[in-house]
PDB file of C-alpha atoms in Angstrom:
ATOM      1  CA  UNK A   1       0.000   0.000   0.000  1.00  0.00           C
ATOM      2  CA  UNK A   2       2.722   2.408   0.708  1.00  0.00           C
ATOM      3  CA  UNK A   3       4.042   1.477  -2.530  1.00  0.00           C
ATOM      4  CA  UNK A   4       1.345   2.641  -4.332  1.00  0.00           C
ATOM      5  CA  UNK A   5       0.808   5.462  -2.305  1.00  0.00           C
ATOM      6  CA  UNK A   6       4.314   6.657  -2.968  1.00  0.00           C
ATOM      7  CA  UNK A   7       3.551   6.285  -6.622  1.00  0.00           C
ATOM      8  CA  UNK A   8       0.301   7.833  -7.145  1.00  0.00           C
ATOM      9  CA  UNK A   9      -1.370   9.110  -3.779  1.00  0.00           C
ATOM     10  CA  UNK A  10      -4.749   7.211  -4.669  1.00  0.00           C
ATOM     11  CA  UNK A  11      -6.580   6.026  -7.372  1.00  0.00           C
ATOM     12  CA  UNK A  12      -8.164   8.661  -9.915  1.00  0.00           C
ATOM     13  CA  UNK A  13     -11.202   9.961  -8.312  1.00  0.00           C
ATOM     14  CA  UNK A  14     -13.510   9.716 -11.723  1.00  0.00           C
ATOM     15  CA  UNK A  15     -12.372   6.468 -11.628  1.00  0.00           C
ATOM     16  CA  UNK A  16     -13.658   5.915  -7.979  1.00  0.00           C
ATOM     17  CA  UNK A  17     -17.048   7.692  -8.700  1.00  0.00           C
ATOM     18  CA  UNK A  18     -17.775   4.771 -11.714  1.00  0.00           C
ATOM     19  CA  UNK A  19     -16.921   2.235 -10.028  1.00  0.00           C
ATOM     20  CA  UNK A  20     -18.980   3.462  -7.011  1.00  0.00           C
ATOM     21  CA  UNK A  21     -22.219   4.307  -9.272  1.00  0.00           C
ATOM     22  CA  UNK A  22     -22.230   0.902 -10.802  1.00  0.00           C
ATOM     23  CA  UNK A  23     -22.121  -0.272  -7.231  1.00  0.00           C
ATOM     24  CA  UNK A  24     -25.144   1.857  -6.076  1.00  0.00           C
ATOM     25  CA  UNK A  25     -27.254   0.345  -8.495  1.00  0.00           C
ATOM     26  CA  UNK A  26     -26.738  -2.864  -8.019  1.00  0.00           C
ATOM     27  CA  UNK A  27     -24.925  -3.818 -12.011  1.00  0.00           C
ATOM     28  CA  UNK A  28     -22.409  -6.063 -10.076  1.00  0.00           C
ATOM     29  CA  UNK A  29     -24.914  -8.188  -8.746  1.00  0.00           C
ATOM     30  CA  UNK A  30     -26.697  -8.709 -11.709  1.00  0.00           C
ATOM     31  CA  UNK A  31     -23.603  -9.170 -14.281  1.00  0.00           C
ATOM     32  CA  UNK A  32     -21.432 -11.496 -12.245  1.00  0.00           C
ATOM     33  CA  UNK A  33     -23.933 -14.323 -11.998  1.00  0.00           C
ATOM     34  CA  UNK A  34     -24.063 -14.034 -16.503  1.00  0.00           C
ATOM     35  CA  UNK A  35     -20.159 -13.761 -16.511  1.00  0.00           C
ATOM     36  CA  UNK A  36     -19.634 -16.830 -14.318  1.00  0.00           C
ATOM     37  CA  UNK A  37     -22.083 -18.726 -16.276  1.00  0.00           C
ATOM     38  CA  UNK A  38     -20.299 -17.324 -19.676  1.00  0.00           C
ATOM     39  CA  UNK A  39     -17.029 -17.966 -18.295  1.00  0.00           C
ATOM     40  CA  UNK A  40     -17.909 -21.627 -17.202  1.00  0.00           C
ATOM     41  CA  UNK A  41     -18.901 -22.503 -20.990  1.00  0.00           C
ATOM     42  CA  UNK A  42     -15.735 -20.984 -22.324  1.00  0.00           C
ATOM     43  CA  UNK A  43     -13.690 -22.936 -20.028  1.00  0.00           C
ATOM     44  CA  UNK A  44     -15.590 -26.282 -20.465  1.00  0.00           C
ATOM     45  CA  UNK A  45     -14.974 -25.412 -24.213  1.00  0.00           C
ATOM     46  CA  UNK A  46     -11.432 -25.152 -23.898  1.00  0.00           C
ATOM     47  CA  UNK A  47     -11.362 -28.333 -21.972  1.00  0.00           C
ATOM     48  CA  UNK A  48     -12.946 -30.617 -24.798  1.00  0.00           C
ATOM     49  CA  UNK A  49     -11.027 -28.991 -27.326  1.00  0.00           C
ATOM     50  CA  UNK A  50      -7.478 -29.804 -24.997  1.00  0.00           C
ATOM     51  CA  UNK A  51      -9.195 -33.436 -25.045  1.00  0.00           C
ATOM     52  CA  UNK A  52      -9.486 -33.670 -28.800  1.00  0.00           C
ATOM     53  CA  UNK A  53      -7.010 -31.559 -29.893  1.00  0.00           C
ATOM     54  CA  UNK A  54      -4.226 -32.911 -27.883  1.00  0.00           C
ATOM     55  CA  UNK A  55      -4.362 -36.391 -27.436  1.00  0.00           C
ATOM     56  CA  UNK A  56      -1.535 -38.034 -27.204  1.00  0.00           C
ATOM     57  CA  UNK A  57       1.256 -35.157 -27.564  1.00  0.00           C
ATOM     58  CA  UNK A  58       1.808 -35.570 -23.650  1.00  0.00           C
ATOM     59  CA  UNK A  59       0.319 -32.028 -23.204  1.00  0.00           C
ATOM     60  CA  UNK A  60      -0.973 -31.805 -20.028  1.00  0.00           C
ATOM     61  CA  UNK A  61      -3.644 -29.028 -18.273  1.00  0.00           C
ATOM     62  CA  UNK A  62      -5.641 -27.857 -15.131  1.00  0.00           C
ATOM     63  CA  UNK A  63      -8.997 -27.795 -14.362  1.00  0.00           C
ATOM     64  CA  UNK A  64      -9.626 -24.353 -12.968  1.00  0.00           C
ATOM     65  CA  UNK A  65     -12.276 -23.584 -10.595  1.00  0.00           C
ATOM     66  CA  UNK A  66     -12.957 -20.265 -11.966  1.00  0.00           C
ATOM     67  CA  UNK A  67     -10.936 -17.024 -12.570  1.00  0.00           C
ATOM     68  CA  UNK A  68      -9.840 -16.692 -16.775  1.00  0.00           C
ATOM     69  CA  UNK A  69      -7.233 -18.889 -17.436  1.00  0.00           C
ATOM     70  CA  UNK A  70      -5.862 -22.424 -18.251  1.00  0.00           C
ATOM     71  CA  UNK A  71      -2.907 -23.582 -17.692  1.00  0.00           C
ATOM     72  CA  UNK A  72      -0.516 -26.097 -19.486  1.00  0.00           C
ATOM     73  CA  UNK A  73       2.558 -28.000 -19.485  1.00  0.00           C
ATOM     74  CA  UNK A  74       4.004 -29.309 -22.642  1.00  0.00           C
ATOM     75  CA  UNK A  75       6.145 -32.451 -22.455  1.00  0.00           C
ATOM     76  CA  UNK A  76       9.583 -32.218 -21.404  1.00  0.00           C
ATOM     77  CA  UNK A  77      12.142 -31.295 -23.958  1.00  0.00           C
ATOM     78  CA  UNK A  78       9.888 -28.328 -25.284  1.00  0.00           C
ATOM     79  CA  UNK A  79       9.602 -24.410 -24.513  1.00  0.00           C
ATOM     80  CA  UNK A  80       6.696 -22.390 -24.625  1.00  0.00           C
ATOM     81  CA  UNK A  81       9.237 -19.281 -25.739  1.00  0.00           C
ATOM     82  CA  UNK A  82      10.092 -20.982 -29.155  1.00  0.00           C
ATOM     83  CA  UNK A  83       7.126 -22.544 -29.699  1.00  0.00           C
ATOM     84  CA  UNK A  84       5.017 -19.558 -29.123  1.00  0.00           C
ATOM     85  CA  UNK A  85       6.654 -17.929 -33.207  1.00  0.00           C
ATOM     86  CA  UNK A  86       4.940 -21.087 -34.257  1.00  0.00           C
ATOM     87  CA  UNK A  87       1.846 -20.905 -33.084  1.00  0.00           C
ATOM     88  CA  UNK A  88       1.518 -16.999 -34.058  1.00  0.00           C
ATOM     89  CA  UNK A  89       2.060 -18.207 -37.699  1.00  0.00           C
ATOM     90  CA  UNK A  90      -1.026 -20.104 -37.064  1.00  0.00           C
ATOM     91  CA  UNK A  91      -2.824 -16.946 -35.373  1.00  0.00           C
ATOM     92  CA  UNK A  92      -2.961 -18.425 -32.229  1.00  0.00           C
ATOM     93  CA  UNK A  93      -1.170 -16.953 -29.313  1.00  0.00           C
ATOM     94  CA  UNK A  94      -0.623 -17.836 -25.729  1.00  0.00           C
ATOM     95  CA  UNK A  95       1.314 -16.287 -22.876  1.00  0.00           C
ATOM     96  CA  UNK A  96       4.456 -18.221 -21.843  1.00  0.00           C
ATOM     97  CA  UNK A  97       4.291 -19.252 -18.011  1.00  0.00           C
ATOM     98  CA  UNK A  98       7.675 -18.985 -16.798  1.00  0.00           C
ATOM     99  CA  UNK A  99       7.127 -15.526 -16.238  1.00  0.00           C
ATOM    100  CA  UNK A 100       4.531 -15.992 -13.826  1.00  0.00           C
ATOM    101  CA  UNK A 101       6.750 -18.031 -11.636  1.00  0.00           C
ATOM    102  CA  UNK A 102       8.387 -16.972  -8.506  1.00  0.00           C
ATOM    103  CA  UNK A 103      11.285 -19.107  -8.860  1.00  0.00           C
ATOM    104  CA  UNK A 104      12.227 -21.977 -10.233  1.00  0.00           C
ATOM    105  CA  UNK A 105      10.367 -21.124 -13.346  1.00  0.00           C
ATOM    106  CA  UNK A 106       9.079 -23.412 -15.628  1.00  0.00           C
ATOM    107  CA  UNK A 107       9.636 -23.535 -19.387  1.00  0.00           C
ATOM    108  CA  UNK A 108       7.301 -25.619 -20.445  1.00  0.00           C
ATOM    109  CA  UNK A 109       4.336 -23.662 -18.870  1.00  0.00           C
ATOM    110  CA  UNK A 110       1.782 -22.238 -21.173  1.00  0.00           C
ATOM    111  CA  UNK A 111      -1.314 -19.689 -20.158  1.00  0.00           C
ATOM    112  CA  UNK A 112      -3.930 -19.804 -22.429  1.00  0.00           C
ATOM    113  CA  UNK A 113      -7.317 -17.501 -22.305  1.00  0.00           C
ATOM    114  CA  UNK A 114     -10.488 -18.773 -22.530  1.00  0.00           C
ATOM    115  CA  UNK A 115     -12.744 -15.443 -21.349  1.00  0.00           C
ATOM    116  CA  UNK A 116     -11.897 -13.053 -24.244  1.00  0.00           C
ATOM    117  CA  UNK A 117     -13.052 -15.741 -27.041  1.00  0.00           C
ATOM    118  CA  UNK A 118     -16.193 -17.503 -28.600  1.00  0.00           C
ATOM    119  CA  UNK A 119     -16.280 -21.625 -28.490  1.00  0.00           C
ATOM    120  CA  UNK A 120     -15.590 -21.568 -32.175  1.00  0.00           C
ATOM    121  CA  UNK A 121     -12.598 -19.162 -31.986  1.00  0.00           C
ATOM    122  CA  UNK A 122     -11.618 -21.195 -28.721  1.00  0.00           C
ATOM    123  CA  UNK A 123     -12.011 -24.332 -31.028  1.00  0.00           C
ATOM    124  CA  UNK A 124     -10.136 -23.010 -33.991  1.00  0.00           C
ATOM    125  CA  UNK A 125      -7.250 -21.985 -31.936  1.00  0.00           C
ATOM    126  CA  UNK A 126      -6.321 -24.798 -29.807  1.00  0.00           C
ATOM    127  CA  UNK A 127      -6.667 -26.774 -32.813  1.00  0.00           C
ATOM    128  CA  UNK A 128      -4.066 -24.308 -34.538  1.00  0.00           C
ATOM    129  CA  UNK A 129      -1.937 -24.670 -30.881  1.00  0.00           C
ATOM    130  CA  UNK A 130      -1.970 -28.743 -31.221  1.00  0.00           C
ATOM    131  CA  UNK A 131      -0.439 -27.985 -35.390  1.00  0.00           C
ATOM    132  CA  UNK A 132       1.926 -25.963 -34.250  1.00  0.00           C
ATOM    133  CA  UNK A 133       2.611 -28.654 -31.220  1.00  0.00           C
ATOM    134  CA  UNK A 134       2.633 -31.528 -33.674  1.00  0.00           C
ATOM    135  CA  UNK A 135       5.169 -29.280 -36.088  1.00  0.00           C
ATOM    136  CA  UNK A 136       8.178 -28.999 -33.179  1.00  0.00           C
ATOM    137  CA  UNK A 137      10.924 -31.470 -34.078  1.00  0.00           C
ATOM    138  CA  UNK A 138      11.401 -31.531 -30.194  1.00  0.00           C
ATOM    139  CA  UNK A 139       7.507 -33.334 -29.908  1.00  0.00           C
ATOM    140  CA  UNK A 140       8.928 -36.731 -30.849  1.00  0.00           C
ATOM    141  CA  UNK A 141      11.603 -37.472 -28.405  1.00  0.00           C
ATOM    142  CA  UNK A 142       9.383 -35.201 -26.142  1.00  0.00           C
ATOM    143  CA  UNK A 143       6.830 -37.755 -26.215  1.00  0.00           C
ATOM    144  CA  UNK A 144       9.035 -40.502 -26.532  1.00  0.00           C
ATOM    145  CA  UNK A 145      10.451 -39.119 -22.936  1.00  0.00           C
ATOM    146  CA  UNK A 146       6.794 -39.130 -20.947  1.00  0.00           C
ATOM    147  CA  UNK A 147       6.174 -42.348 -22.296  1.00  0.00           C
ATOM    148  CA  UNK A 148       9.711 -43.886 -21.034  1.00  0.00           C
ATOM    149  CA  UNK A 149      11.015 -45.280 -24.354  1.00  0.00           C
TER     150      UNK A 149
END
């Protein structure tokens, strides 16, 4: 708190008085019950897709209990850094993990959306994720690692 206190004194006040008017009439508690039902779909769609999509590339993936995001781990041997060029030449982007990690990061972590996109776009593009997956000349001994031949 100091922090931020030391940085900016407080937040803007026009930004207070909308947040407080959408309070005082009650939008919040109307809207969040839609975007948690919206939010559920999207993620259930993401999880079929991951089903389909990658079976058998040794992918592996939560199952969050809410919030906007997925997370996966491709199989050892691969990085979510250089195969993320890949996957944008199949206009599908994700956010590389390691970043997100305190220490100890791990290369092989992927974050992937599912809030910001429809079930066909969220089809589509883990489709175009598993190409690019299936395109990595590290995928075969990748695979042939988690499997233990």
């Amino acid at each position: 708190l100091q922090a931020k206190q030391a940085a900016d004194l407080h937040s803007p006040g026009f930004n207070q008085r909308m947040v407080a008017e959408v309070m005082k009439h009650g939008f919040l508690d109307r809207h969040v019950p839609t975007i948690r039902a919206l939010y559920k779909s999207q993620r259930d769609a993401m999880l079929a897709a991951l089903t389909k999509e990658m079976a058998g590339l040794g992918v592996q993936w939560n199952t969050p209990d809410g919030g906007m995001f997925l997370w996966a781990r491709l199989p050892q041997g691969m990085d979510a850094v250089a195969l993320l060029p890949k996957a944008v030449e199949k206009n599908v982007a994700f956010v590389p993990g390691a970043a997100f990690y305190a220490d100890n990061p791990d290369p092989r972590a992927l974050r992937l959306s599912f809030v910001t996109a429809s079930v066909d776009q969220i089809n589509t593009g883990i489709a175009a994720l598993a190409a690019a997956i299936r395109e990595t000349p590290a995928l075969d001994s990748a695979i042939r690692e988690t499997r233990g031949a």
